[in-house]
Amino acid sequence: MSKYVIVGGNKLQGKVSIGGAKNAALAIIPASILTDGVCTIKNIPNISDVSLIANILADMNVNVRMVNKNTLEINPKNIIRKTPSYDLVRRIRASYYLLGALLGRFCSASVYLPGGCNFGVRPIDQHLKGFARLGANYKIDGGIVNVEAKQLIGTTIYLDVVSVGATINIMLSAVKAEGLTVIENAAKEPHVVDLANFLNSMGADVRGTGTDVIKIHGVKFLKGTSYSIIPDQIEAGTYMAAAVATKGDIIIKNIIPKHLEAIKSKLEEIGAKIEELEESIRVTCNNELTRCNIKTMPHPGFPTDMQPQISVLLSLAKGTSIVNESVWDNRFRYVEELRRMGANISVDGKISVVEGVDRLTGTLVKATDLRAGAALIIAGLTSSGETIIENIDHIDRGYENICKKLKGVGANIKEVSEKYQPPLPKAL
Ligand code: UD1
């Protein structure tokens, strides 16, 4: 297993380009089995989660191939109705989208309960409630979720919690159901809207995404399509935070500024100067960082997937900040690693209290999940000395070419293999 080795202190300067959105790709790739036609999906991020979901489809005899660096072609004409391999499914949370996609295609699905990042309990009761409301029966047997319907029939589904996954899964299963499906209290994330745009380009009739109420008029037939995925909001936010942490000056290209409003507003409160250009954003910071409070919320609130990264900035800000993680039960596992770098953070349940310190110091740390890993990279970029990050496979799940992109804006970061030995301390 490789590690990242970072020597902190360099200000990030220059331009970095953002790839396609991970969470949109992970919904859109399974959605392509709802047709027998060929789907060409552009702006696919080069990350391991995408390879995994593509391999799961290939395991079901779907013809999946990269036609160029960022374009995936999917031909599901010869798909086999089978339970996808546990060895693949357990590695990726979004494999549960196969439940909705297979149900939408065959009125039947059997998929192992998913794996993915560990933020505490991650129930799928709202997904199952949605399937049941559409007329499907489900049972969980030997770790496999089995869902089956004679016919899916549109209805109104009220989500008890705002869930991205349940909203997407219900959209996938309802798009070819008979009649009208209404999802109330739906998630409004940009990738929910992107999935609807993809489905509509196949001939679906999905309206209202980006609001609380989504209306889906079922259609009998979906055709193949060509579609380009939106840029990744969280990848962009991570580079924005890295620019602020290093007091740098970078232009982040290929973004949709509207998707970054919550992140931008908090970074400005902390001390960043942010200039919106047409499809890019310039982030500079010359000021001392200032404390602020953060509460993570479903979109358009501050995204939970940026909580660890912004907590690094708060660790270096003047004063005390309160971070309220309102989406996940247990998303502070990275704090222990940041403490080892000198951060002063205490955690009580879903709240953390961050006392700003003057500096962080490099040491050996491990990524506990994807965004925790991103936070440790940002911490390493600002720290004195050398930071070695283990378990970087978590980071590769969601950030394409992160080492190359960071080097491109002046970071001192390299990937080394397991045998790497940190240099011995210099003699005094
Ligand atoms: C997605 C994202 C993840 C992000 C999260 C919140 C993907 C692949 N992952 O995860 O990166 O952190 O949205 O923005 O897109 N819940 C229930 N019952 C359910 C479903 C969810 O109680 O049936 C709860 C969860 O425990 C959590 C909250 O709802 O507290 C939000 O979860 P959800 O939006 O479903 O997250 P994911 O779709 O799994």
Short mmCIF file of C-alpha atoms and ligand atoms in Angstrom, two decimals:
data_model
loop_
_atom_site.label_atom_id
_atom_site.label_comp_id
_atom_site.label_asym_id
_atom_site.label_seq_id
_atom_site.Cartn_x
_atom_site.Cartn_y
_atom_site.Cartn_z
CA MET A 1 0.00 0.00 0.00
CA SER A 2 1.30 3.44 -0.93
CA LYS A 3 1.55 6.54 1.24
CA TYR A 4 1.61 10.26 0.59
CA VAL A 5 4.62 12.14 1.86
CA ILE A 6 4.14 15.89 2.16
CA VAL A 7 6.62 18.56 3.14
CA GLY A 8 4.52 21.50 4.28
CA GLY A 9 5.09 25.21 3.88
CA ASN A 10 4.62 25.86 0.15
CA LYS A 11 1.93 28.35 -0.82
CA LEU A 12 -0.31 26.85 -3.51
CA GLN A 13 -0.15 28.97 -6.66
CA GLY A 14 -1.40 28.47 -10.22
CA LYS A 15 -4.33 26.72 -11.83
CA VAL A 16 -6.04 23.42 -11.11
CA SER A 17 -8.84 21.79 -13.08
CA ILE A 18 -11.70 19.92 -11.43
CA GLY A 19 -12.94 16.53 -12.66
CA GLY A 20 -16.44 15.13 -12.96
CA ALA A 21 -18.53 14.71 -9.80
CA LYS A 22 -17.95 11.38 -8.06
CA ASN A 23 -21.42 11.21 -6.56
CA ALA A 24 -23.10 12.05 -9.89
CA ALA A 25 -21.05 9.42 -11.74
CA LEU A 26 -21.92 6.79 -9.12
CA ALA A 27 -25.65 7.36 -9.74
CA ILE A 28 -25.51 7.89 -13.51
CA ILE A 29 -23.42 4.79 -14.32
CA PRO A 30 -25.96 2.35 -12.76
CA ALA A 31 -28.82 4.42 -14.28
CA SER A 32 -27.54 3.53 -17.73
CA ILE A 33 -28.85 -0.05 -17.33
CA LEU A 34 -32.41 1.32 -17.55
CA THR A 35 -32.08 1.27 -21.34
CA ASP A 36 -30.96 -1.28 -23.94
CA GLY A 37 -29.29 1.54 -25.86
CA VAL A 38 -25.70 2.71 -25.59
CA CYS A 39 -24.91 5.50 -23.10
CA THR A 40 -21.81 7.60 -23.61
CA ILE A 41 -20.91 9.39 -20.39
CA LYS A 42 -18.35 12.18 -20.55
CA ASN A 43 -16.37 13.97 -17.82
CA ILE A 44 -16.03 10.72 -15.86
CA PRO A 45 -13.61 11.19 -12.94
CA ASN A 46 -10.61 8.89 -12.92
CA ILE A 47 -11.13 7.51 -9.40
CA SER A 48 -11.31 4.04 -7.90
CA ASP A 49 -15.01 4.26 -6.92
CA VAL A 50 -15.89 4.70 -10.60
CA SER A 51 -13.75 1.69 -11.57
CA LEU A 52 -15.54 -0.35 -8.90
CA ILE A 53 -19.06 0.52 -10.05
CA ALA A 54 -18.04 -0.06 -13.69
CA ASN A 55 -16.62 -3.46 -12.71
CA ILE A 56 -19.85 -4.36 -10.91
CA LEU A 57 -21.77 -3.70 -14.16
CA ALA A 58 -19.20 -5.70 -16.15
CA ASP A 59 -19.72 -8.57 -13.67
CA MET A 60 -23.38 -8.54 -14.81
CA ASN A 61 -22.32 -8.85 -18.45
CA VAL A 62 -22.81 -5.16 -19.25
CA ASN A 63 -20.37 -4.02 -21.89
CA VAL A 64 -18.43 -1.17 -20.24
CA ARG A 65 -15.41 0.46 -21.84
CA MET A 66 -13.45 3.69 -21.59
CA VAL A 67 -13.44 5.24 -25.07
CA ASN A 68 -10.98 7.90 -24.00
CA LYS A 69 -9.47 9.26 -20.78
CA ASN A 70 -12.74 10.59 -19.35
CA THR A 71 -15.47 9.01 -21.47
CA LEU A 72 -17.20 5.80 -20.57
CA GLU A 73 -19.41 3.85 -22.96
CA ILE A 74 -21.99 1.51 -21.45
CA ASN A 75 -23.98 -1.02 -23.47
CA PRO A 76 -26.32 -2.99 -21.17
CA LYS A 77 -28.14 -4.94 -23.94
CA ASN A 78 -26.86 -8.32 -22.72
CA ILE A 79 -27.12 -7.65 -18.99
CA ILE A 80 -27.64 -10.78 -16.86
CA ARG A 81 -30.01 -10.62 -13.91
CA LYS A 82 -27.78 -11.78 -11.06
CA THR A 83 -26.62 -10.78 -7.63
CA PRO A 84 -23.48 -8.69 -8.17
CA SER A 85 -20.33 -10.07 -6.52
CA TYR A 86 -20.09 -9.34 -2.79
CA ASP A 87 -16.37 -8.77 -3.11
CA LEU A 88 -17.05 -5.72 -5.31
CA VAL A 89 -20.26 -4.46 -3.71
CA ARG A 90 -18.94 -4.39 -0.15
CA ARG A 91 -16.23 -1.90 -1.16
CA ILE A 92 -18.58 0.84 -2.28
CA ARG A 93 -21.58 2.40 -0.60
CA ALA A 94 -23.16 3.57 -3.86
CA SER A 95 -23.55 -0.05 -4.98
CA TYR A 96 -27.02 0.27 -3.44
CA TYR A 97 -28.03 2.25 -6.53
CA LEU A 98 -28.12 -1.11 -8.29
CA LEU A 99 -31.22 -1.89 -6.22
CA GLY A 100 -33.16 1.00 -7.79
CA ALA A 101 -31.67 0.53 -11.26
CA LEU A 102 -32.31 -3.27 -11.37
CA LEU A 103 -35.77 -2.82 -9.89
CA GLY A 104 -36.51 -0.18 -12.55
CA ARG A 105 -35.29 -2.49 -15.29
CA PHE A 106 -36.42 -5.98 -14.19
CA CYS A 107 -38.94 -5.28 -11.37
CA SER A 108 -36.58 -7.40 -9.27
CA ALA A 109 -33.20 -6.89 -7.59
CA SER A 110 -30.92 -8.78 -5.22
CA VAL A 111 -27.92 -6.80 -3.97
CA TYR A 112 -25.69 -7.28 -0.94
CA LEU A 113 -25.89 -4.57 1.71
CA PRO A 114 -23.22 -2.01 0.82
CA GLY A 115 -19.89 -0.99 2.33
CA GLY A 116 -18.28 2.47 1.95
CA CYS A 117 -17.05 5.14 4.37
CA ASN A 118 -17.83 4.47 8.02
CA PHE A 119 -19.65 7.47 9.51
CA GLY A 120 -21.59 5.41 12.04
CA VAL A 121 -24.95 3.80 11.34
CA ARG A 122 -25.97 4.12 7.69
CA PRO A 123 -29.50 2.75 7.39
CA ILE A 124 -31.36 2.28 4.08
CA ASP A 125 -34.87 2.24 5.55
CA GLN A 126 -35.96 5.22 3.42
CA HIS A 127 -34.82 3.49 0.22
CA LEU A 128 -36.82 0.39 1.19
CA LYS A 129 -39.83 2.46 2.19
CA GLY A 130 -39.75 4.08 -1.25
CA PHE A 131 -39.59 0.71 -3.05
CA ALA A 132 -42.45 -0.61 -0.90
CA ARG A 133 -44.60 2.45 -1.64
CA LEU A 134 -44.06 1.77 -5.36
CA GLY A 135 -45.51 -1.73 -4.84
CA ALA A 136 -42.38 -3.84 -4.26
CA ASN A 137 -41.88 -6.41 -1.50
CA TYR A 138 -38.48 -6.61 0.14
CA LYS A 139 -36.66 -8.86 2.54
CA ILE A 140 -33.08 -8.98 3.77
CA ASP A 141 -31.67 -12.49 3.78
CA GLY A 142 -28.05 -13.51 4.41
CA GLY A 143 -26.87 -9.91 3.95
CA ILE A 144 -28.68 -9.61 0.60
CA VAL A 145 -31.49 -7.13 0.00
CA ASN A 146 -34.11 -8.79 -2.22
CA VAL A 147 -36.72 -6.50 -3.78
CA GLU A 148 -39.45 -7.66 -6.13
CA ALA A 149 -42.62 -6.24 -7.68
CA LYS A 150 -45.19 -7.50 -10.20
CA GLN A 151 -45.43 -3.96 -11.48
CA LEU A 152 -44.15 -0.68 -10.05
CA ILE A 153 -46.93 1.86 -9.67
CA GLY A 154 -46.38 5.58 -9.06
CA THR A 155 -47.44 7.09 -5.75
CA THR A 156 -46.46 9.82 -3.27
CA ILE A 157 -43.46 9.04 -1.07
CA TYR A 158 -42.57 11.28 1.87
CA LEU A 159 -38.99 10.85 3.07
CA ASP A 160 -38.68 10.97 6.88
CA VAL A 161 -35.10 12.24 6.52
CA VAL A 162 -33.56 14.12 3.62
CA SER A 163 -31.55 11.35 2.00
CA VAL A 164 -29.51 11.67 -1.18
CA GLY A 165 -29.32 7.90 -1.61
CA ALA A 166 -33.05 7.28 -1.05
CA THR A 167 -34.01 10.14 -3.40
CA ILE A 168 -31.76 8.73 -6.13
CA ASN A 169 -32.83 5.12 -5.61
CA ILE A 170 -36.52 6.07 -5.77
CA MET A 171 -35.89 8.09 -8.96
CA LEU A 172 -34.15 5.08 -10.54
CA SER A 173 -36.96 2.69 -9.69
CA ALA A 174 -39.84 5.08 -10.51
CA VAL A 175 -38.68 6.39 -13.85
CA LYS A 176 -40.35 3.50 -15.74
CA ALA A 177 -43.15 2.86 -13.20
CA GLU A 178 -46.76 3.25 -14.21
CA GLY A 179 -48.18 6.74 -13.53
CA LEU A 180 -46.92 9.59 -11.38
CA THR A 181 -44.45 9.28 -8.49
CA VAL A 182 -43.99 12.26 -6.18
CA ILE A 183 -41.01 12.37 -3.79
CA GLU A 184 -41.61 14.82 -0.94
CA ASN A 185 -38.81 16.09 1.30
CA ALA A 186 -36.39 15.06 -1.47
CA ALA A 187 -32.64 15.77 -1.42
CA LYS A 188 -31.62 18.80 -3.53
CA GLU A 189 -27.92 18.06 -4.09
CA PRO A 190 -26.42 19.00 -7.50
CA HIS A 191 -25.88 15.29 -8.27
CA VAL A 192 -29.61 14.59 -7.77
CA VAL A 193 -30.30 17.25 -10.42
CA ASP A 194 -27.57 15.81 -12.64
CA LEU A 195 -29.11 12.34 -12.49
CA ALA A 196 -32.50 13.79 -13.48
CA ASN A 197 -30.91 15.61 -16.43
CA PHE A 198 -29.25 12.35 -17.50
CA LEU A 199 -32.53 10.38 -17.20
CA ASN A 200 -34.44 13.10 -19.09
CA SER A 201 -31.84 12.94 -21.88
CA MET A 202 -32.80 9.22 -22.14
CA GLY A 203 -36.48 10.17 -22.54
CA ALA A 204 -37.60 10.18 -18.89
CA ASP A 205 -39.98 12.78 -17.45
CA VAL A 206 -38.48 13.92 -14.14
CA ARG A 207 -39.30 17.43 -12.90
CA GLY A 208 -38.64 19.49 -9.81
CA THR A 209 -35.15 18.25 -8.88
CA GLY A 210 -33.29 20.90 -6.91
CA THR A 211 -36.51 21.51 -4.91
CA ASP A 212 -38.14 19.52 -2.08
CA VAL A 213 -40.69 17.91 -4.39
CA ILE A 214 -39.72 15.74 -7.35
CA LYS A 215 -42.37 14.57 -9.81
CA ILE A 216 -41.71 11.58 -12.03
CA HIS A 217 -44.11 10.63 -14.80
CA GLY A 218 -43.26 7.02 -15.65
CA VAL A 219 -42.34 6.27 -19.27
CA LYS A 220 -42.36 2.89 -21.01
CA PHE A 221 -39.07 3.21 -22.83
CA LEU A 222 -35.70 4.89 -22.30
CA LYS A 223 -33.13 5.31 -25.07
CA GLY A 224 -29.35 5.50 -25.08
CA THR A 225 -27.82 8.95 -24.70
CA SER A 226 -24.65 11.01 -24.61
CA TYR A 227 -24.19 13.06 -21.46
CA SER A 228 -21.50 15.06 -19.64
CA ILE A 229 -21.32 14.89 -15.84
CA ILE A 230 -21.17 18.07 -13.72
CA PRO A 231 -17.89 19.09 -12.04
CA ASP A 232 -17.20 17.80 -8.53
CA GLN A 233 -18.28 20.33 -5.93
CA ILE A 234 -16.33 18.66 -3.11
CA GLU A 235 -13.12 18.26 -5.09
CA ALA A 236 -13.34 21.99 -5.89
CA GLY A 237 -14.08 22.84 -2.24
CA THR A 238 -11.08 20.80 -1.11
CA TYR A 239 -8.69 22.77 -3.37
CA MET A 240 -10.32 26.00 -2.17
CA ALA A 241 -9.61 25.00 1.43
CA ALA A 242 -6.03 23.99 0.52
CA ALA A 243 -5.43 27.41 -1.03
CA VAL A 244 -6.68 29.15 2.12
CA ALA A 245 -4.67 26.88 4.44
CA THR A 246 -1.41 27.61 2.60
CA LYS A 247 -2.19 31.34 2.14
CA GLY A 248 -1.95 30.65 -1.57
CA ASP A 249 -3.51 32.06 -4.72
CA ILE A 250 -5.10 29.56 -7.08
CA ILE A 251 -7.61 29.54 -9.91
CA ILE A 252 -9.88 26.50 -9.80
CA LYS A 253 -11.18 25.76 -13.29
CA ASN A 254 -14.14 23.77 -14.62
CA ILE A 255 -16.56 24.42 -11.79
CA ILE A 256 -20.14 25.62 -11.36
CA PRO A 257 -19.86 28.59 -8.93
CA LYS A 258 -23.51 28.18 -7.80
CA HIS A 259 -22.67 24.74 -6.35
CA LEU A 260 -19.92 26.27 -4.21
CA GLU A 261 -21.91 29.04 -2.51
CA ALA A 262 -22.08 27.52 0.99
CA ILE A 263 -18.36 26.65 0.92
CA LYS A 264 -17.41 30.07 -0.47
CA SER A 265 -19.40 31.90 2.18
CA LYS A 266 -17.73 30.03 5.07
CA LEU A 267 -14.23 30.38 3.58
CA GLU A 268 -14.80 34.14 3.26
CA GLU A 269 -15.86 34.27 6.90
CA ILE A 270 -12.60 32.52 7.78
CA GLY A 271 -10.58 35.12 5.86
CA ALA A 272 -10.34 34.04 2.20
CA LYS A 273 -10.79 36.36 -0.75
CA ILE A 274 -12.82 34.63 -3.44
CA GLU A 275 -13.46 35.95 -6.91
CA GLU A 276 -16.06 34.22 -9.08
CA LEU A 277 -15.24 33.99 -12.75
CA GLU A 278 -17.43 32.32 -15.38
CA GLU A 279 -16.51 28.66 -14.95
CA SER A 280 -13.71 29.15 -12.48
CA ILE A 281 -13.03 30.68 -9.11
CA ARG A 282 -9.94 32.43 -7.74
CA VAL A 283 -9.12 31.83 -4.10
CA THR A 284 -6.50 33.87 -2.26
CA CYS A 285 -5.79 34.41 1.38
CA ASN A 286 -3.41 36.95 2.89
CA ASN A 287 -5.15 37.34 6.23
CA GLU A 288 -4.84 35.63 9.55
CA LEU A 289 -7.59 32.98 9.69
CA THR A 290 -10.63 33.83 11.81
CA ARG A 291 -12.81 31.44 13.78
CA CYS A 292 -16.37 30.61 12.69
CA ASN A 293 -19.10 28.12 13.49
CA ILE A 294 -20.18 25.46 11.00
CA LYS A 295 -23.30 23.33 10.87
CA THR A 296 -23.42 20.68 8.16
CA MET A 297 -26.77 20.40 6.40
CA PRO A 298 -28.28 18.86 3.27
CA HIS A 299 -27.86 21.04 0.15
CA PRO A 300 -27.91 24.05 -0.08
CA GLY A 301 -26.46 23.98 3.44
CA PHE A 302 -22.79 23.46 4.21
CA PRO A 303 -21.88 19.96 2.91
CA THR A 304 -20.87 17.31 5.42
CA ASP A 305 -18.31 16.11 2.85
CA MET A 306 -16.36 19.38 3.46
CA GLN A 307 -16.53 19.22 7.27
CA PRO A 308 -13.12 17.57 7.88
CA GLN A 309 -11.32 19.85 5.40
CA ILE A 310 -12.72 23.09 6.85
CA SER A 311 -11.97 21.85 10.37
CA VAL A 312 -8.26 21.97 9.44
CA LEU A 313 -8.64 25.68 8.68
CA LEU A 314 -10.47 26.24 11.97
CA SER A 315 -7.62 24.44 13.75
CA LEU A 316 -5.34 27.22 12.51
CA ALA A 317 -7.80 30.09 13.03
CA LYS A 318 -7.69 32.64 15.82
CA GLY A 319 -10.30 31.79 18.44
CA THR A 320 -12.72 28.97 19.19
CA SER A 321 -15.04 27.45 16.59
CA ILE A 322 -17.94 25.07 17.03
CA VAL A 323 -18.63 22.44 14.36
CA ASN A 324 -22.03 20.78 14.44
CA GLU A 325 -22.17 17.65 12.27
CA SER A 326 -25.91 17.29 11.76
CA VAL A 327 -25.88 14.72 8.92
CA TRP A 328 -23.77 11.81 10.22
CA ASP A 329 -23.51 10.31 13.73
CA ASN A 330 -19.81 9.67 13.72
CA ARG A 331 -17.83 11.87 11.37
CA PHE A 332 -15.05 13.01 13.67
CA ARG A 333 -12.78 9.96 13.49
CA TYR A 334 -10.13 12.07 11.74
CA VAL A 335 -9.84 14.36 14.77
CA GLU A 336 -7.55 11.95 16.57
CA GLU A 337 -5.13 12.13 13.62
CA LEU A 338 -5.27 15.95 13.51
CA ARG A 339 -4.58 16.05 17.24
CA ARG A 340 -1.42 14.07 16.59
CA MET A 341 -0.38 16.95 14.33
CA GLY A 342 -0.99 19.45 17.14
CA ALA A 343 -4.63 20.45 16.60
CA ASN A 344 -6.65 21.29 19.69
CA ILE A 345 -10.08 19.77 19.04
CA SER A 346 -12.47 18.13 21.47
CA VAL A 347 -15.47 16.13 20.38
CA ASP A 348 -18.74 15.49 22.15
CA GLY A 349 -21.10 13.38 20.05
CA LYS A 350 -21.95 15.34 16.92
CA ILE A 351 -20.25 18.58 18.07
CA SER A 352 -16.59 19.48 17.97
CA VAL A 353 -14.94 22.44 19.64
CA VAL A 354 -11.89 23.66 17.77
CA GLU A 355 -9.41 25.92 19.59
CA GLY A 356 -7.12 27.52 17.04
CA VAL A 357 -3.38 26.83 17.38
CA ASP A 358 -0.43 28.70 15.80
CA ARG A 359 0.77 25.79 13.71
CA LEU A 360 0.48 22.08 12.98
CA THR A 361 3.47 19.77 12.82
CA GLY A 362 4.00 16.91 10.41
CA THR A 363 3.95 13.31 11.61
CA LEU A 364 2.74 9.83 10.56
CA VAL A 365 -1.07 9.77 10.25
CA LYS A 366 -3.67 7.60 8.57
CA ALA A 367 -6.69 8.42 6.46
CA THR A 368 -9.76 6.99 8.21
CA ASP A 369 -12.05 7.71 5.24
CA LEU A 370 -12.11 9.67 1.98
CA ARG A 371 -12.67 13.25 3.22
CA ALA A 372 -10.67 12.61 6.38
CA GLY A 373 -7.77 11.79 4.04
CA ALA A 374 -8.30 15.06 2.15
CA ALA A 375 -8.24 16.94 5.45
CA LEU A 376 -4.93 15.33 6.41
CA ILE A 377 -3.45 16.36 3.07
CA ILE A 378 -4.47 19.98 3.71
CA ALA A 379 -3.03 19.74 7.22
CA GLY A 380 0.20 18.32 5.80
CA LEU A 381 0.47 21.15 3.25
CA THR A 382 0.46 23.77 6.03
CA SER A 383 2.48 21.87 8.63
CA SER A 384 6.09 22.32 9.54
CA GLY A 385 8.14 19.24 8.68
CA GLU A 386 7.08 16.05 6.95
CA THR A 387 3.64 14.44 7.05
CA ILE A 388 3.23 10.82 5.98
CA ILE A 389 -0.34 9.72 5.25
CA GLU A 390 -1.19 6.02 5.29
CA ASN A 391 -4.31 4.28 3.95
CA ILE A 392 -4.43 6.55 0.92
CA ASP A 393 -6.64 4.11 -0.97
CA HIS A 394 -9.49 5.95 0.78
CA ILE A 395 -8.34 9.19 -0.89
CA ASP A 396 -8.01 7.59 -4.34
CA ARG A 397 -11.68 6.59 -4.09
CA GLY A 398 -12.73 10.18 -4.70
CA TYR A 399 -9.87 12.43 -5.84
CA GLU A 400 -8.42 11.99 -9.32
CA ASN A 401 -4.66 12.51 -9.66
CA ILE A 402 -4.56 14.44 -6.40
CA CYS A 403 -0.79 14.20 -6.12
CA LYS A 404 -0.24 15.46 -9.69
CA LYS A 405 -2.82 18.24 -9.34
CA LEU A 406 -1.33 19.47 -6.07
CA LYS A 407 2.21 19.32 -7.45
CA GLY A 408 0.94 21.39 -10.40
CA VAL A 409 0.12 24.22 -7.99
CA GLY A 410 3.40 23.99 -6.13
CA ALA A 411 2.82 21.47 -3.34
CA ASN A 412 5.67 19.29 -2.16
CA ILE A 413 3.86 15.94 -2.19
CA LYS A 414 4.83 12.53 -3.47
CA GLU A 415 3.41 9.03 -3.44
CA VAL A 416 5.77 6.38 -2.17
CA SER A 417 5.40 2.63 -1.80
CA GLU A 418 5.13 0.69 1.47
CA LYS A 419 8.88 0.27 1.90
CA TYR A 420 9.37 4.02 2.41
CA GLN A 421 11.34 4.84 5.55
CA PRO A 422 11.13 8.36 6.92
CA PRO A 423 14.58 9.98 7.10
CA LEU A 424 16.40 9.70 10.42
CA PRO A 425 16.46 12.88 12.50
CA LYS A 426 19.50 15.06 11.80
CA ALA A 427 22.23 15.05 14.46
CA LEU A 428 22.08 18.13 16.67
C1 UD1 B 1 -24.46 10.69 0.09
C2 UD1 B 1 -23.02 10.86 -0.36
C3 UD1 B 1 -22.11 11.15 0.84
C4 UD1 B 1 -22.64 12.34 1.65
C5 UD1 B 1 -24.12 12.15 1.97
C6 UD1 B 1 -24.74 13.40 2.60
C7 UD1 B 1 -22.96 9.44 -2.32
C8 UD1 B 1 -22.44 8.20 -2.94
N1 UD1 B 1 -22.60 9.65 -1.03
O1 UD1 B 1 -24.47 9.55 0.96
O2 UD1 B 1 -20.81 11.44 0.35
O3 UD1 B 1 -21.92 12.45 2.86
O4 UD1 B 1 -24.87 11.86 0.77
O5 UD1 B 1 -24.60 14.49 1.77
O6 UD1 B 1 -23.64 10.23 -2.95
N2 UD1 B 1 -30.58 8.02 6.37
C9 UD1 B 1 -31.56 7.30 7.02
N3 UD1 B 1 -32.23 6.35 6.31
C10 UD1 B 1 -31.99 6.10 5.00
C11 UD1 B 1 -30.99 6.84 4.34
C12 UD1 B 1 -30.30 7.80 5.05
O7 UD1 B 1 -31.83 7.51 8.21
O8 UD1 B 1 -32.65 5.23 4.41
C13 UD1 B 1 -29.84 9.06 7.11
C14 UD1 B 1 -28.33 8.76 7.21
O9 UD1 B 1 -28.05 7.92 8.30
C15 UD1 B 1 -27.76 10.16 7.35
C16 UD1 B 1 -28.72 11.03 6.52
O10 UD1 B 1 -29.90 10.26 6.36
O11 UD1 B 1 -27.84 10.56 8.69
C17 UD1 B 1 -28.20 11.41 5.14
O12 UD1 B 1 -27.82 10.24 4.43
P1 UD1 B 1 -27.88 10.17 2.83
O13 UD1 B 1 -28.19 11.53 2.28
O14 UD1 B 1 -28.74 9.04 2.44
O15 UD1 B 1 -26.37 9.81 2.48
P2 UD1 B 1 -25.84 8.86 1.33
O16 UD1 B 1 -26.76 8.94 0.16
O17 UD1 B 1 -25.52 7.52 1.89
#
